[in-house]
Amino acid sequence: MIHIDRSRCVRCGACIRDCAVHVLAEGDNGFPAFRKEDERYCLNCQHCLAVCARGAVTCNGAGFADTMDAEPVPDGGAMAALLRQRRSIRQWRDAPITEDVWARLVDTLAWMPTGCNDHRLHFTIVRDRAKMDWYRRETLRTLQAIVRTRLPKLFFPKFRRYMDEIMRGDDVVFRNAPCMIVASTPKNAPCREADPWIALSYFDLLARANGLGTCWSGFAVHAFKSLRKIRRALNLPRGYEAGAVLLFGIPDVAYARVPHPRPMLAEVQ
Ligand SMILES: Cc1cc2nc3c(=O)[nH]c(=O)nc-3n(C[C@H](O)[C@H](O)[C@H](O)COP(=O)(O)O)c2cc1C
């Protein structure tokens, strides 16, 4: 439900033009009007609320008082430097993340975009070292039992090296990281595959901008999908599945140089 306060509205039409699903249209005397019959199409994206400089819009209960002033954002050069210097971190310092940084990381999760503004992402944040060690131990134990059957070596000879590491007790899944975040989506979410990766990509950059190191774990995604015991420990809401996993903590390595990667295939049209 979108409500327009006519005492504030200057009929500029900005909310109508920016509505992605056209549930706002020009009504009597040029004021924006919400099409009640189209209510089910409203994405609750709050563009109408964000674009209105006059504070005239209330979108599904949220009004001007629920918004913040726009703040300066990093410039393009700073963002490019952050991206070029991003490296997967697999060496960690035994040092705590400050509560300020934790608060910023967790609060910002609510801003992650989702397909059709589905917004049903679920995040499991593991910051307790003992809990993280439990995931490590249980996963390693199960993987060692699987490798012992010799079937993986038969079917996946390419991954022999990882199997040897698993049998040695190396943490190839969680990379000895002190913390992790798992993003999960309901199986019926419109963009269930993309939403977790996008959300954690943004989390990744925010973590790095706050002095943390991160490492993706595709292995952990597979582990959560296929090993029941560790999946259950995530305590996911009914119908949810883990989609992406990012490990993080204070890095214990610094990179002196920024190498040039091989160029990506790209075509400018
Ligand atoms: C989708 C995805 C899954 C990955 N899974 C793992 C993983 O399971 N374990 C790991 O150590 N690194 C993992 N990585 C990190 C890559 O190995 C790493 O990005 C690549 O070697 C390039 O190094 P860089 O990130 O330092 O540039 C993953 C990266 C991506 C994008």
PDB file of C-alpha atoms and ligand atoms in Angstrom:
ATOM      1  CA  MET A   1       0.000   0.000   0.000  1.00  0.00           C
ATOM      2  CA  ILE A   2       1.450   3.373  -1.000  1.00  0.00           C
ATOM      3  CA  HIS A   3       0.049   6.554   0.494  1.00  0.00           C
ATOM      4  CA  ILE A   4       0.730  10.063  -0.825  1.00  0.00           C
ATOM      5  CA  ASP A   5       0.500  13.011   1.568  1.00  0.00           C
ATOM      6  CA  ARG A   6      -1.022  15.648  -0.675  1.00  0.00           C
ATOM      7  CA  SER A   7      -0.047  18.469   1.673  1.00  0.00           C
ATOM      8  CA  ARG A   8       3.614  17.712   0.864  1.00  0.00           C
ATOM      9  CA  CYS A   9       3.451  16.356  -2.681  1.00  0.00           C
ATOM     10  CA  VAL A  10       4.470  18.841  -5.403  1.00  0.00           C
ATOM     11  CA  ARG A  11       3.230  16.582  -8.232  1.00  0.00           C
ATOM     12  CA  CYS A  12       6.702  16.276  -9.777  1.00  0.00           C
ATOM     13  CA  GLY A  13       5.922  12.717 -10.929  1.00  0.00           C
ATOM     14  CA  ALA A  14       9.299  11.318  -9.781  1.00  0.00           C
ATOM     15  CA  CYS A  15       7.680   8.432  -7.857  1.00  0.00           C
ATOM     16  CA  ILE A  16       5.506   7.520 -10.850  1.00  0.00           C
ATOM     17  CA  ARG A  17       8.460   7.506 -13.268  1.00  0.00           C
ATOM     18  CA  ASP A  18      10.645   5.415 -10.964  1.00  0.00           C
ATOM     19  CA  CYS A  19       8.075   2.718 -10.131  1.00  0.00           C
ATOM     20  CA  ALA A  20       9.385  -0.499 -11.707  1.00  0.00           C
ATOM     21  CA  VAL A  21       5.992  -2.197 -11.764  1.00  0.00           C
ATOM     22  CA  HIS A  22       3.758   0.804 -12.541  1.00  0.00           C
ATOM     23  CA  VAL A  23       1.517   0.574  -9.520  1.00  0.00           C
ATOM     24  CA  LEU A  24       1.670   4.387  -9.302  1.00  0.00           C
ATOM     25  CA  ALA A  25       0.005   6.521 -11.950  1.00  0.00           C
ATOM     26  CA  GLU A  26      -1.094  10.103 -12.299  1.00  0.00           C
ATOM     27  CA  GLY A  27      -4.479  10.519 -10.593  1.00  0.00           C
ATOM     28  CA  ASP A  28      -6.833  13.430 -10.051  1.00  0.00           C
ATOM     29  CA  ASN A  29      -5.261  16.909 -10.142  1.00  0.00           C
ATOM     30  CA  GLY A  30      -1.937  15.335 -11.172  1.00  0.00           C
ATOM     31  CA  PHE A  31      -1.282  13.719  -7.787  1.00  0.00           C
ATOM     32  CA  PRO A  32       0.250  10.231  -7.850  1.00  0.00           C
ATOM     33  CA  ALA A  33      -2.359   7.577  -7.213  1.00  0.00           C
ATOM     34  CA  PHE A  34      -1.783   4.029  -6.039  1.00  0.00           C
ATOM     35  CA  ARG A  35      -3.696   1.496  -8.067  1.00  0.00           C
ATOM     36  CA  LYS A  36      -5.306  -0.606  -5.364  1.00  0.00           C
ATOM     37  CA  GLU A  37      -6.148  -3.381  -7.819  1.00  0.00           C
ATOM     38  CA  ASP A  38      -2.408  -3.716  -8.630  1.00  0.00           C
ATOM     39  CA  GLU A  39      -1.336  -3.934  -4.984  1.00  0.00           C
ATOM     40  CA  ARG A  40      -0.143  -7.516  -5.439  1.00  0.00           C
ATOM     41  CA  TYR A  41       2.450  -6.318  -7.991  1.00  0.00           C
ATOM     42  CA  CYS A  42       4.113  -3.839  -5.610  1.00  0.00           C
ATOM     43  CA  LEU A  43       7.657  -5.099  -4.897  1.00  0.00           C
ATOM     44  CA  ASN A  44       7.957  -2.988  -1.743  1.00  0.00           C
ATOM     45  CA  CYS A  45      11.270  -1.791  -3.240  1.00  0.00           C
ATOM     46  CA  GLN A  46      10.690   1.683  -1.699  1.00  0.00           C
ATOM     47  CA  HIS A  47      11.923   3.534  -4.788  1.00  0.00           C
ATOM     48  CA  CYS A  48       8.926   5.861  -4.448  1.00  0.00           C
ATOM     49  CA  LEU A  49       9.963   6.628  -0.882  1.00  0.00           C
ATOM     50  CA  ALA A  50      13.637   7.061  -1.792  1.00  0.00           C
ATOM     51  CA  VAL A  51      13.090   9.330  -4.777  1.00  0.00           C
ATOM     52  CA  CYS A  52      10.675  11.735  -3.048  1.00  0.00           C
ATOM     53  CA  ALA A  53      12.563  14.796  -1.811  1.00  0.00           C
ATOM     54  CA  ARG A  54       9.436  16.139  -0.132  1.00  0.00           C
ATOM     55  CA  GLY A  55       8.801  13.220   2.240  1.00  0.00           C
ATOM     56  CA  ALA A  56       5.312  12.806   0.798  1.00  0.00           C
ATOM     57  CA  VAL A  57       5.379   9.022   0.317  1.00  0.00           C
ATOM     58  CA  THR A  58       4.557   6.228   2.749  1.00  0.00           C
ATOM     59  CA  CYS A  59       5.370   2.823   1.274  1.00  0.00           C
ATOM     60  CA  ASN A  60       3.919  -0.171   3.092  1.00  0.00           C
ATOM     61  CA  GLY A  61       4.119   1.600   6.438  1.00  0.00           C
ATOM     62  CA  ALA A  62       7.565   3.195   5.920  1.00  0.00           C
ATOM     63  CA  GLY A  63       7.688   6.977   5.636  1.00  0.00           C
ATOM     64  CA  PHE A  64      10.201   9.844   5.645  1.00  0.00           C
ATOM     65  CA  ALA A  65      11.103   9.222   9.332  1.00  0.00           C
ATOM     66  CA  ASP A  66      12.232   5.705   8.413  1.00  0.00           C
ATOM     67  CA  THR A  67      14.772   6.959   5.865  1.00  0.00           C
ATOM     68  CA  MET A  68      18.332   8.279   6.261  1.00  0.00           C
ATOM     69  CA  ASP A  69      20.135  11.164   4.576  1.00  0.00           C
ATOM     70  CA  ALA A  70      22.179  10.108   1.546  1.00  0.00           C
ATOM     71  CA  GLU A  71      25.912   9.815   2.450  1.00  0.00           C
ATOM     72  CA  PRO A  72      29.034  10.184   0.284  1.00  0.00           C
ATOM     73  CA  VAL A  73      30.080   6.916  -1.386  1.00  0.00           C
ATOM     74  CA  PRO A  74      33.624   5.733  -2.344  1.00  0.00           C
ATOM     75  CA  ASP A  75      34.785   7.200  -5.625  1.00  0.00           C
ATOM     76  CA  GLY A  76      35.417   5.052  -8.692  1.00  0.00           C
ATOM     77  CA  GLY A  77      39.202   5.053  -8.257  1.00  0.00           C
ATOM     78  CA  ALA A  78      38.999   3.839  -4.659  1.00  0.00           C
ATOM     79  CA  MET A  79      36.549   1.095  -5.616  1.00  0.00           C
ATOM     80  CA  ALA A  80      38.746  -0.061  -8.511  1.00  0.00           C
ATOM     81  CA  ALA A  81      41.793  -0.206  -6.179  1.00  0.00           C
ATOM     82  CA  LEU A  82      39.806  -2.278  -3.670  1.00  0.00           C
ATOM     83  CA  LEU A  83      38.800  -4.730  -6.390  1.00  0.00           C
ATOM     84  CA  ARG A  84      42.306  -4.994  -7.866  1.00  0.00           C
ATOM     85  CA  GLN A  85      43.843  -5.656  -4.458  1.00  0.00           C
ATOM     86  CA  ARG A  86      41.265  -8.234  -3.348  1.00  0.00           C
ATOM     87  CA  ARG A  87      42.952 -11.606  -2.721  1.00  0.00           C
ATOM     88  CA  SER A  88      41.658 -14.823  -1.210  1.00  0.00           C
ATOM     89  CA  ILE A  89      42.958 -14.960   2.354  1.00  0.00           C
ATOM     90  CA  ARG A  90      43.936 -18.305   3.874  1.00  0.00           C
ATOM     91  CA  GLN A  91      46.209 -17.121   6.701  1.00  0.00           C
ATOM     92  CA  TRP A  92      44.496 -15.623   9.743  1.00  0.00           C
ATOM     93  CA  ARG A  93      45.597 -13.641  12.754  1.00  0.00           C
ATOM     94  CA  ASP A  94      44.201 -14.663  16.123  1.00  0.00           C
ATOM     95  CA  ALA A  95      42.693 -11.231  16.797  1.00  0.00           C
ATOM     96  CA  PRO A  96      39.104 -10.163  17.428  1.00  0.00           C
ATOM     97  CA  ILE A  97      36.972  -8.161  15.026  1.00  0.00           C
ATOM     98  CA  THR A  98      35.786  -5.019  16.825  1.00  0.00           C
ATOM     99  CA  GLU A  99      32.113  -4.734  17.791  1.00  0.00           C
ATOM    100  CA  ASP A 100      31.788  -1.603  15.619  1.00  0.00           C
ATOM    101  CA  VAL A 101      32.853  -3.559  12.564  1.00  0.00           C
ATOM    102  CA  TRP A 102      30.572  -6.472  13.480  1.00  0.00           C
ATOM    103  CA  ALA A 103      27.618  -4.098  13.776  1.00  0.00           C
ATOM    104  CA  ARG A 104      28.363  -2.507  10.396  1.00  0.00           C
ATOM    105  CA  LEU A 105      28.762  -5.881   8.677  1.00  0.00           C
ATOM    106  CA  VAL A 106      25.560  -7.325  10.100  1.00  0.00           C
ATOM    107  CA  ASP A 107      23.336  -4.215   9.785  1.00  0.00           C
ATOM    108  CA  THR A 108      24.239  -3.722   6.136  1.00  0.00           C
ATOM    109  CA  LEU A 109      22.986  -7.210   5.220  1.00  0.00           C
ATOM    110  CA  ALA A 110      19.437  -5.833   5.110  1.00  0.00           C
ATOM    111  CA  TRP A 111      20.399  -3.712   2.057  1.00  0.00           C
ATOM    112  CA  MET A 112      21.422  -6.643  -0.166  1.00  0.00           C
ATOM    113  CA  PRO A 113      19.453  -6.757  -3.409  1.00  0.00           C
ATOM    114  CA  THR A 114      17.369  -9.833  -4.252  1.00  0.00           C
ATOM    115  CA  GLY A 115      15.590 -10.815  -7.469  1.00  0.00           C
ATOM    116  CA  CYS A 116      12.031  -9.362  -7.508  1.00  0.00           C
ATOM    117  CA  ASN A 117      12.930  -7.827  -4.135  1.00  0.00           C
ATOM    118  CA  ASP A 118      12.115 -11.248  -2.670  1.00  0.00           C
ATOM    119  CA  HIS A 119      14.160 -10.323   0.413  1.00  0.00           C
ATOM    120  CA  ARG A 120      13.941 -13.759   1.999  1.00  0.00           C
ATOM    121  CA  LEU A 121      17.706 -14.276   2.255  1.00  0.00           C
ATOM    122  CA  HIS A 122      18.816 -15.924   5.484  1.00  0.00           C
ATOM    123  CA  PHE A 123      22.322 -15.381   6.857  1.00  0.00           C
ATOM    124  CA  THR A 124      24.087 -17.677   9.303  1.00  0.00           C
ATOM    125  CA  ILE A 125      27.021 -15.846  10.837  1.00  0.00           C
ATOM    126  CA  VAL A 126      29.492 -17.978  12.763  1.00  0.00           C
ATOM    127  CA  ARG A 127      31.795 -15.860  14.935  1.00  0.00           C
ATOM    128  CA  ASP A 128      32.300 -18.240  17.836  1.00  0.00           C
ATOM    129  CA  ARG A 129      35.644 -19.978  17.430  1.00  0.00           C
ATOM    130  CA  ALA A 130      34.433 -23.176  19.149  1.00  0.00           C
ATOM    131  CA  LYS A 131      31.414 -23.382  16.825  1.00  0.00           C
ATOM    132  CA  MET A 132      33.621 -22.803  13.788  1.00  0.00           C
ATOM    133  CA  ASP A 133      35.928 -25.593  15.002  1.00  0.00           C
ATOM    134  CA  TRP A 134      32.880 -27.864  15.356  1.00  0.00           C
ATOM    135  CA  TYR A 135      31.968 -27.308  11.675  1.00  0.00           C
ATOM    136  CA  ARG A 136      35.603 -27.975  10.740  1.00  0.00           C
ATOM    137  CA  ARG A 137      35.868 -31.170  12.770  1.00  0.00           C
ATOM    138  CA  GLU A 138      32.538 -32.664  11.726  1.00  0.00           C
ATOM    139  CA  THR A 139      33.091 -31.916   8.034  1.00  0.00           C
ATOM    140  CA  LEU A 140      36.618 -33.309   8.080  1.00  0.00           C
ATOM    141  CA  ARG A 141      35.495 -36.472   9.904  1.00  0.00           C
ATOM    142  CA  THR A 142      32.764 -37.156   7.339  1.00  0.00           C
ATOM    143  CA  LEU A 143      35.004 -36.349   4.369  1.00  0.00           C
ATOM    144  CA  GLN A 144      37.716 -38.676   5.696  1.00  0.00           C
ATOM    145  CA  ALA A 145      35.154 -41.494   5.960  1.00  0.00           C
ATOM    146  CA  ILE A 146      34.066 -40.835   2.362  1.00  0.00           C
ATOM    147  CA  VAL A 147      37.663 -40.760   1.047  1.00  0.00           C
ATOM    148  CA  ARG A 148      38.400 -44.022   2.880  1.00  0.00           C
ATOM    149  CA  THR A 149      35.813 -45.801   0.700  1.00  0.00           C
ATOM    150  CA  ARG A 150      38.212 -45.152  -2.232  1.00  0.00           C
ATOM    151  CA  LEU A 151      35.222 -44.243  -4.414  1.00  0.00           C
ATOM    152  CA  PRO A 152      36.114 -40.545  -4.707  1.00  0.00           C
ATOM    153  CA  LYS A 153      39.613 -41.389  -5.985  1.00  0.00           C
ATOM    154  CA  LEU A 154      38.012 -43.658  -8.569  1.00  0.00           C
ATOM    155  CA  PHE A 155      35.408 -41.178  -9.779  1.00  0.00           C
ATOM    156  CA  PHE A 156      37.207 -37.881  -9.252  1.00  0.00           C
ATOM    157  CA  PRO A 157      40.920 -38.563  -9.925  1.00  0.00           C
ATOM    158  CA  LYS A 158      41.459 -34.847 -10.628  1.00  0.00           C
ATOM    159  CA  PHE A 159      40.795 -34.064  -6.950  1.00  0.00           C
ATOM    160  CA  ARG A 160      43.326 -36.595  -5.635  1.00  0.00           C
ATOM    161  CA  ARG A 161      45.458 -33.862  -4.093  1.00  0.00           C
ATOM    162  CA  TYR A 162      42.515 -32.585  -2.007  1.00  0.00           C
ATOM    163  CA  MET A 163      41.760 -36.117  -0.856  1.00  0.00           C
ATOM    164  CA  ASP A 164      45.345 -36.544   0.345  1.00  0.00           C
ATOM    165  CA  GLU A 165      45.052 -33.230   2.213  1.00  0.00           C
ATOM    166  CA  ILE A 166      41.779 -34.332   3.809  1.00  0.00           C
ATOM    167  CA  MET A 167      43.375 -37.573   4.992  1.00  0.00           C
ATOM    168  CA  ARG A 168      46.265 -35.529   6.442  1.00  0.00           C
ATOM    169  CA  GLY A 169      43.712 -33.552   8.449  1.00  0.00           C
ATOM    170  CA  ASP A 170      44.066 -30.265   6.534  1.00  0.00           C
ATOM    171  CA  ASP A 171      41.054 -27.967   6.636  1.00  0.00           C
ATOM    172  CA  VAL A 172      40.471 -27.687   2.893  1.00  0.00           C
ATOM    173  CA  VAL A 173      36.831 -26.678   3.385  1.00  0.00           C
ATOM    174  CA  PHE A 174      36.976 -23.853   5.952  1.00  0.00           C
ATOM    175  CA  ARG A 175      40.654 -22.922   5.487  1.00  0.00           C
ATOM    176  CA  ASN A 176      41.172 -22.469   9.240  1.00  0.00           C
ATOM    177  CA  ALA A 177      39.118 -19.286   9.060  1.00  0.00           C
ATOM    178  CA  PRO A 178      37.905 -17.870  12.386  1.00  0.00           C
ATOM    179  CA  CYS A 179      34.481 -16.804  11.037  1.00  0.00           C
ATOM    180  CA  MET A 180      32.095 -17.527   8.201  1.00  0.00           C
ATOM    181  CA  ILE A 181      28.847 -16.326   6.743  1.00  0.00           C
ATOM    182  CA  VAL A 182      26.442 -18.627   4.926  1.00  0.00           C
ATOM    183  CA  ALA A 183      23.719 -17.124   2.714  1.00  0.00           C
ATOM    184  CA  SER A 184      20.641 -19.263   2.143  1.00  0.00           C
ATOM    185  CA  THR A 185      17.450 -18.848   0.144  1.00  0.00           C
ATOM    186  CA  PRO A 186      14.090 -20.610   0.059  1.00  0.00           C
ATOM    187  CA  LYS A 187      13.878 -23.204  -2.704  1.00  0.00           C
ATOM    188  CA  ASN A 188      11.008 -21.246  -4.298  1.00  0.00           C
ATOM    189  CA  ALA A 189      12.731 -17.824  -4.342  1.00  0.00           C
ATOM    190  CA  PRO A 190      12.681 -16.358  -7.886  1.00  0.00           C
ATOM    191  CA  CYS A 191      16.480 -15.920  -7.969  1.00  0.00           C
ATOM    192  CA  ARG A 192      17.527 -18.501  -5.404  1.00  0.00           C
ATOM    193  CA  GLU A 193      20.858 -19.252  -7.147  1.00  0.00           C
ATOM    194  CA  ALA A 194      21.978 -15.653  -7.674  1.00  0.00           C
ATOM    195  CA  ASP A 195      20.813 -13.950  -4.464  1.00  0.00           C
ATOM    196  CA  PRO A 196      23.281 -15.620  -2.027  1.00  0.00           C
ATOM    197  CA  TRP A 197      26.325 -14.979  -4.245  1.00  0.00           C
ATOM    198  CA  ILE A 198      25.416 -11.365  -4.845  1.00  0.00           C
ATOM    199  CA  ALA A 199      24.749 -10.719  -1.160  1.00  0.00           C
ATOM    200  CA  LEU A 200      28.051 -12.248  -0.079  1.00  0.00           C
ATOM    201  CA  SER A 201      29.962 -10.470  -2.858  1.00  0.00           C
ATOM    202  CA  TYR A 202      28.809  -7.177  -1.368  1.00  0.00           C
ATOM    203  CA  PHE A 203      29.577  -8.441   2.130  1.00  0.00           C
ATOM    204  CA  ASP A 204      33.041  -9.400   0.839  1.00  0.00           C
ATOM    205  CA  LEU A 205      33.824  -5.860  -0.318  1.00  0.00           C
ATOM    206  CA  LEU A 206      32.447  -4.315   2.856  1.00  0.00           C
ATOM    207  CA  ALA A 207      34.518  -6.702   4.982  1.00  0.00           C
ATOM    208  CA  ARG A 208      37.646  -5.793   3.034  1.00  0.00           C
ATOM    209  CA  ALA A 209      36.953  -2.079   3.292  1.00  0.00           C
ATOM    210  CA  ASN A 210      36.865  -2.663   7.065  1.00  0.00           C
ATOM    211  CA  GLY A 211      40.292  -4.301   7.143  1.00  0.00           C
ATOM    212  CA  LEU A 212      39.152  -7.933   7.075  1.00  0.00           C
ATOM    213  CA  GLY A 213      40.268 -10.744   4.792  1.00  0.00           C
ATOM    214  CA  THR A 214      37.871 -13.156   3.096  1.00  0.00           C
ATOM    215  CA  CYS A 215      37.866 -16.379   1.098  1.00  0.00           C
ATOM    216  CA  TRP A 216      35.023 -17.973  -0.836  1.00  0.00           C
ATOM    217  CA  SER A 217      34.388 -21.615  -0.114  1.00  0.00           C
ATOM    218  CA  GLY A 218      32.728 -23.521  -2.921  1.00  0.00           C
ATOM    219  CA  PHE A 219      33.677 -26.675  -1.009  1.00  0.00           C
ATOM    220  CA  ALA A 220      31.658 -25.523   1.993  1.00  0.00           C
ATOM    221  CA  VAL A 221      28.606 -24.922  -0.218  1.00  0.00           C
ATOM    222  CA  HIS A 222      28.840 -28.543  -1.397  1.00  0.00           C
ATOM    223  CA  ALA A 223      29.403 -29.740   2.155  1.00  0.00           C
ATOM    224  CA  PHE A 224      26.275 -27.950   3.406  1.00  0.00           C
ATOM    225  CA  LYS A 225      24.230 -29.288   0.509  1.00  0.00           C
ATOM    226  CA  SER A 226      25.354 -32.890   0.896  1.00  0.00           C
ATOM    227  CA  LEU A 227      26.247 -33.522   4.575  1.00  0.00           C
ATOM    228  CA  ARG A 228      23.120 -33.638   6.728  1.00  0.00           C
ATOM    229  CA  LYS A 229      24.739 -33.192  10.129  1.00  0.00           C
ATOM    230  CA  ILE A 230      26.488 -29.922   9.335  1.00  0.00           C
ATOM    231  CA  ARG A 231      23.528 -28.678   7.307  1.00  0.00           C
ATOM    232  CA  ARG A 232      21.280 -29.193  10.325  1.00  0.00           C
ATOM    233  CA  ALA A 233      23.631 -27.182  12.519  1.00  0.00           C
ATOM    234  CA  LEU A 234      22.901 -24.140  10.329  1.00  0.00           C
ATOM    235  CA  ASN A 235      19.387 -24.159  11.764  1.00  0.00           C
ATOM    236  CA  LEU A 236      17.886 -22.879   8.532  1.00  0.00           C
ATOM    237  CA  PRO A 237      14.194 -21.989   8.301  1.00  0.00           C
ATOM    238  CA  ARG A 238      12.045 -24.682   6.664  1.00  0.00           C
ATOM    239  CA  GLY A 239      12.479 -24.884   2.876  1.00  0.00           C
ATOM    240  CA  TYR A 240      15.803 -22.982   2.825  1.00  0.00           C
ATOM    241  CA  GLU A 241      19.045 -24.188   1.247  1.00  0.00           C
ATOM    242  CA  ALA A 242      22.599 -22.865   1.698  1.00  0.00           C
ATOM    243  CA  GLY A 243      23.692 -21.101  -1.497  1.00  0.00           C
ATOM    244  CA  ALA A 244      27.032 -19.357  -0.842  1.00  0.00           C
ATOM    245  CA  VAL A 245      29.703 -19.378   1.863  1.00  0.00           C
ATOM    246  CA  LEU A 246      32.333 -16.738   2.609  1.00  0.00           C
ATOM    247  CA  LEU A 247      35.087 -17.262   5.195  1.00  0.00           C
ATOM    248  CA  PHE A 248      36.498 -14.194   6.927  1.00  0.00           C
ATOM    249  CA  GLY A 249      38.667 -12.835   9.729  1.00  0.00           C
ATOM    250  CA  ILE A 250      41.697 -10.637  10.349  1.00  0.00           C
ATOM    251  CA  PRO A 251      44.294 -11.458   7.671  1.00  0.00           C
ATOM    252  CA  ASP A 252      47.794 -12.572   8.615  1.00  0.00           C
ATOM    253  CA  VAL A 253      49.291 -11.828   5.227  1.00  0.00           C
ATOM    254  CA  ALA A 254      49.862  -8.602   3.300  1.00  0.00           C
ATOM    255  CA  TYR A 255      50.495  -8.379  -0.435  1.00  0.00           C
ATOM    256  CA  ALA A 256      53.329  -6.135  -1.489  1.00  0.00           C
ATOM    257  CA  ARG A 257      52.443  -6.031  -5.178  1.00  0.00           C
ATOM    258  CA  VAL A 258      49.377  -6.091  -7.414  1.00  0.00           C
ATOM    259  CA  PRO A 259      49.970  -8.520 -10.286  1.00  0.00           C
ATOM    260  CA  HIS A 260      48.200  -8.214 -13.644  1.00  0.00           C
ATOM    261  CA  PRO A 261      45.815 -11.117 -14.156  1.00  0.00           C
ATOM    262  CA  ARG A 262      45.272 -12.738 -17.553  1.00  0.00           C
ATOM    263  CA  PRO A 263      42.761 -10.574 -19.407  1.00  0.00           C
ATOM    264  CA  MET A 264      39.170 -11.835 -19.351  1.00  0.00           C
ATOM    265  CA  LEU A 265      37.297 -12.502 -22.559  1.00  0.00           C
ATOM    266  CA  ALA A 266      35.342  -9.371 -23.217  1.00  0.00           C
ATOM    267  CA  GLU A 267      33.622  -7.801 -26.158  1.00  0.00           C
ATOM    268  CA  VAL A 268      32.499  -4.222 -26.232  1.00  0.00           C
ATOM    269  CA  GLN A 269      29.513  -3.781 -28.539  1.00  0.00           C
TER     270      GLN A 269
HETATM  271  C1  LIG B   1      32.894 -19.407  -6.658  1.00  0.00           C
HETATM  272  C2  LIG B   1      34.219 -19.548  -5.957  1.00  0.00           C
HETATM  273  C3  LIG B   1      34.454 -20.637  -5.155  1.00  0.00           C
HETATM  274  C4  LIG B   1      35.685 -20.764  -4.496  1.00  0.00           C
HETATM  275  N1  LIG B   1      35.881 -21.811  -3.646  1.00  0.00           N
HETATM  276  C5  LIG B   1      37.043 -21.895  -2.959  1.00  0.00           C
HETATM  277  C6  LIG B   1      37.257 -22.958  -2.023  1.00  0.00           C
HETATM  278  O1  LIG B   1      36.410 -23.829  -1.812  1.00  0.00           O
HETATM  279  N2  LIG B   1      38.437 -22.949  -1.321  1.00  0.00           N
HETATM  280  C7  LIG B   1      39.399 -21.990  -1.505  1.00  0.00           C
HETATM  281  O2  LIG B   1      40.437 -22.040  -0.854  1.00  0.00           O
HETATM  282  N3  LIG B   1      39.230 -20.986  -2.415  1.00  0.00           N
HETATM  283  C8  LIG B   1      38.079 -20.921  -3.127  1.00  0.00           C
HETATM  284  N4  LIG B   1      37.889 -19.881  -4.025  1.00  0.00           N
HETATM  285  C9  LIG B   1      38.947 -18.870  -4.229  1.00  0.00           C
HETATM  286  C10 LIG B   1      39.656 -19.048  -5.579  1.00  0.00           C
HETATM  287  O3  LIG B   1      40.478 -20.191  -5.529  1.00  0.00           O
HETATM  288  C11 LIG B   1      40.453 -17.771  -5.833  1.00  0.00           C
HETATM  289  O4  LIG B   1      39.541 -16.709  -6.031  1.00  0.00           O
HETATM  290  C12 LIG B   1      41.348 -17.851  -7.053  1.00  0.00           C
HETATM  291  O5  LIG B   1      42.353 -18.824  -6.844  1.00  0.00           O
HETATM  292  C13 LIG B   1      42.045 -16.502  -7.351  1.00  0.00           C
HETATM  293  O6  LIG B   1      42.741 -16.004  -6.218  1.00  0.00           O
HETATM  294  P1  LIG B   1      42.348 -14.578  -5.579  1.00  0.00           P
HETATM  295  O7  LIG B   1      40.954 -14.682  -5.055  1.00  0.00           O
HETATM  296  O8  LIG B   1      43.352 -14.326  -4.518  1.00  0.00           O
HETATM  297  O9  LIG B   1      42.434 -13.558  -6.675  1.00  0.00           O
HETATM  298  C14 LIG B   1      36.678 -19.774  -4.687  1.00  0.00           C
HETATM  299  C15 LIG B   1      36.412 -18.667  -5.500  1.00  0.00           C
HETATM  300  C16 LIG B   1      35.207 -18.540  -6.108  1.00  0.00           C
HETATM  301  C17 LIG B   1      34.949 -17.313  -6.947  1.00  0.00           C
END
